């Protein structure tokens, strides 16, 4: 998945806010963190826009996971 320009991100986010899907994607990202401790390298809007454009969900976009941060969270939990 290629990175999007800021203009593309803004356009997609505007469309998602208009059709009510933005909150749905935000909730998915929140659940990813709460349930699976997934941390993304990109900001929320960019992850949402990429997922929507590529017809997928954020959780399936493993190439955008911040594995270092996720490992730190797991280590904290184990201590």
PDB file of C-alpha atoms in Angstrom:
ATOM      1  CA  UNK A   1       0.000   0.000   0.000  1.00  0.00           C
ATOM      2  CA  UNK A   2       1.434   3.309  -1.046  1.00  0.00           C
ATOM      3  CA  UNK A   3       1.400   6.326   1.236  1.00  0.00           C
ATOM      4  CA  UNK A   4      -1.209   8.950   0.478  1.00  0.00           C
ATOM      5  CA  UNK A   5      -0.666  12.652  -0.044  1.00  0.00           C
ATOM      6  CA  UNK A   6      -2.135  15.051   2.507  1.00  0.00           C
ATOM      7  CA  UNK A   7      -4.712  16.143  -0.056  1.00  0.00           C
ATOM      8  CA  UNK A   8      -5.852  12.538  -0.603  1.00  0.00           C
ATOM      9  CA  UNK A   9      -6.033  11.941   3.157  1.00  0.00           C
ATOM     10  CA  UNK A  10      -8.111  15.083   3.716  1.00  0.00           C
ATOM     11  CA  UNK A  11     -10.464  14.173   0.863  1.00  0.00           C
ATOM     12  CA  UNK A  12     -11.030  10.613   2.127  1.00  0.00           C
ATOM     13  CA  UNK A  13     -11.468  11.735   5.757  1.00  0.00           C
ATOM     14  CA  UNK A  14     -14.005  14.361   4.679  1.00  0.00           C
ATOM     15  CA  UNK A  15     -15.943  11.715   2.739  1.00  0.00           C
ATOM     16  CA  UNK A  16     -15.858   9.313   5.713  1.00  0.00           C
ATOM     17  CA  UNK A  17     -17.084  11.993   8.104  1.00  0.00           C
ATOM     18  CA  UNK A  18     -19.922  12.825   5.714  1.00  0.00           C
ATOM     19  CA  UNK A  19     -21.053   9.207   5.318  1.00  0.00           C
ATOM     20  CA  UNK A  20     -20.623   8.397   9.032  1.00  0.00           C
ATOM     21  CA  UNK A  21     -17.893   5.762   8.645  1.00  0.00           C
ATOM     22  CA  UNK A  22     -15.126   7.814  10.283  1.00  0.00           C
ATOM     23  CA  UNK A  23     -16.266   6.919  13.821  1.00  0.00           C
ATOM     24  CA  UNK A  24     -16.453   3.238  12.818  1.00  0.00           C
ATOM     25  CA  UNK A  25     -12.791   3.264  11.729  1.00  0.00           C
ATOM     26  CA  UNK A  26     -11.770   5.210  14.845  1.00  0.00           C
ATOM     27  CA  UNK A  27     -13.453   2.559  16.980  1.00  0.00           C
ATOM     28  CA  UNK A  28     -11.596  -0.182  15.080  1.00  0.00           C
ATOM     29  CA  UNK A  29      -8.246   1.470  15.827  1.00  0.00           C
ATOM     30  CA  UNK A  30      -9.210   1.916  19.479  1.00  0.00           C
ATOM     31  CA  UNK A  31     -10.195  -1.768  19.704  1.00  0.00           C
ATOM     32  CA  UNK A  32      -6.937  -2.796  18.022  1.00  0.00           C
ATOM     33  CA  UNK A  33      -5.038  -1.011  20.777  1.00  0.00           C
ATOM     34  CA  UNK A  34      -7.232  -2.129  23.671  1.00  0.00           C
ATOM     35  CA  UNK A  35      -7.599  -5.777  22.656  1.00  0.00           C
ATOM     36  CA  UNK A  36      -4.386  -6.513  20.761  1.00  0.00           C
ATOM     37  CA  UNK A  37      -2.015  -3.698  21.816  1.00  0.00           C
ATOM     38  CA  UNK A  38      -1.512  -2.693  18.181  1.00  0.00           C
ATOM     39  CA  UNK A  39       0.267   0.638  17.769  1.00  0.00           C
ATOM     40  CA  UNK A  40       0.445   2.197  14.307  1.00  0.00           C
ATOM     41  CA  UNK A  41       3.405   4.113  12.855  1.00  0.00           C
ATOM     42  CA  UNK A  42       1.114   6.561  11.033  1.00  0.00           C
ATOM     43  CA  UNK A  43      -1.365   8.990  12.518  1.00  0.00           C
ATOM     44  CA  UNK A  44      -5.000   7.961  12.919  1.00  0.00           C
ATOM     45  CA  UNK A  45      -6.355   9.826   9.888  1.00  0.00           C
ATOM     46  CA  UNK A  46      -3.698   8.377   7.591  1.00  0.00           C
ATOM     47  CA  UNK A  47      -4.338   4.809   8.805  1.00  0.00           C
ATOM     48  CA  UNK A  48      -8.104   5.310   8.372  1.00  0.00           C
ATOM     49  CA  UNK A  49      -7.691   6.781   4.870  1.00  0.00           C
ATOM     50  CA  UNK A  50      -5.312   3.991   3.766  1.00  0.00           C
ATOM     51  CA  UNK A  51      -7.599   1.273   5.111  1.00  0.00           C
ATOM     52  CA  UNK A  52     -10.654   2.791   3.434  1.00  0.00           C
ATOM     53  CA  UNK A  53      -8.903   3.373   0.111  1.00  0.00           C
ATOM     54  CA  UNK A  54      -7.576  -0.201   0.062  1.00  0.00           C
ATOM     55  CA  UNK A  55     -10.896  -1.701   1.178  1.00  0.00           C
ATOM     56  CA  UNK A  56      -9.472  -3.318   4.288  1.00  0.00           C
ATOM     57  CA  UNK A  57      -9.419  -2.797   8.041  1.00  0.00           C
ATOM     58  CA  UNK A  58      -6.544  -1.261  10.005  1.00  0.00           C
ATOM     59  CA  UNK A  59      -5.794  -4.510  11.877  1.00  0.00           C
ATOM     60  CA  UNK A  60      -4.847  -6.232   8.605  1.00  0.00           C
ATOM     61  CA  UNK A  61      -2.293  -3.534   7.757  1.00  0.00           C
ATOM     62  CA  UNK A  62       0.646  -5.108   9.601  1.00  0.00           C
ATOM     63  CA  UNK A  63       3.239  -3.222   7.563  1.00  0.00           C
ATOM     64  CA  UNK A  64       2.133  -0.093   9.461  1.00  0.00           C
ATOM     65  CA  UNK A  65       2.442  -1.626  12.954  1.00  0.00           C
ATOM     66  CA  UNK A  66       5.025  -0.064  15.251  1.00  0.00           C
ATOM     67  CA  UNK A  67       6.526  -3.341  16.432  1.00  0.00           C
ATOM     68  CA  UNK A  68       8.987  -1.634  18.805  1.00  0.00           C
ATOM     69  CA  UNK A  69       6.208   0.132  20.722  1.00  0.00           C
ATOM     70  CA  UNK A  70       4.101  -3.019  20.779  1.00  0.00           C
ATOM     71  CA  UNK A  71       7.008  -5.007  22.244  1.00  0.00           C
ATOM     72  CA  UNK A  72       7.489  -2.366  24.941  1.00  0.00           C
ATOM     73  CA  UNK A  73       3.811  -2.662  25.881  1.00  0.00           C
ATOM     74  CA  UNK A  74       4.057  -6.436  26.115  1.00  0.00           C
ATOM     75  CA  UNK A  75       7.208  -6.189  28.257  1.00  0.00           C
ATOM     76  CA  UNK A  76       5.473  -3.693  30.584  1.00  0.00           C
ATOM     77  CA  UNK A  77       2.558  -6.055  30.968  1.00  0.00           C
ATOM     78  CA  UNK A  78       4.842  -8.959  31.845  1.00  0.00           C
ATOM     79  CA  UNK A  79       6.662  -7.004  34.586  1.00  0.00           C
TER      80      UNK A  79
END
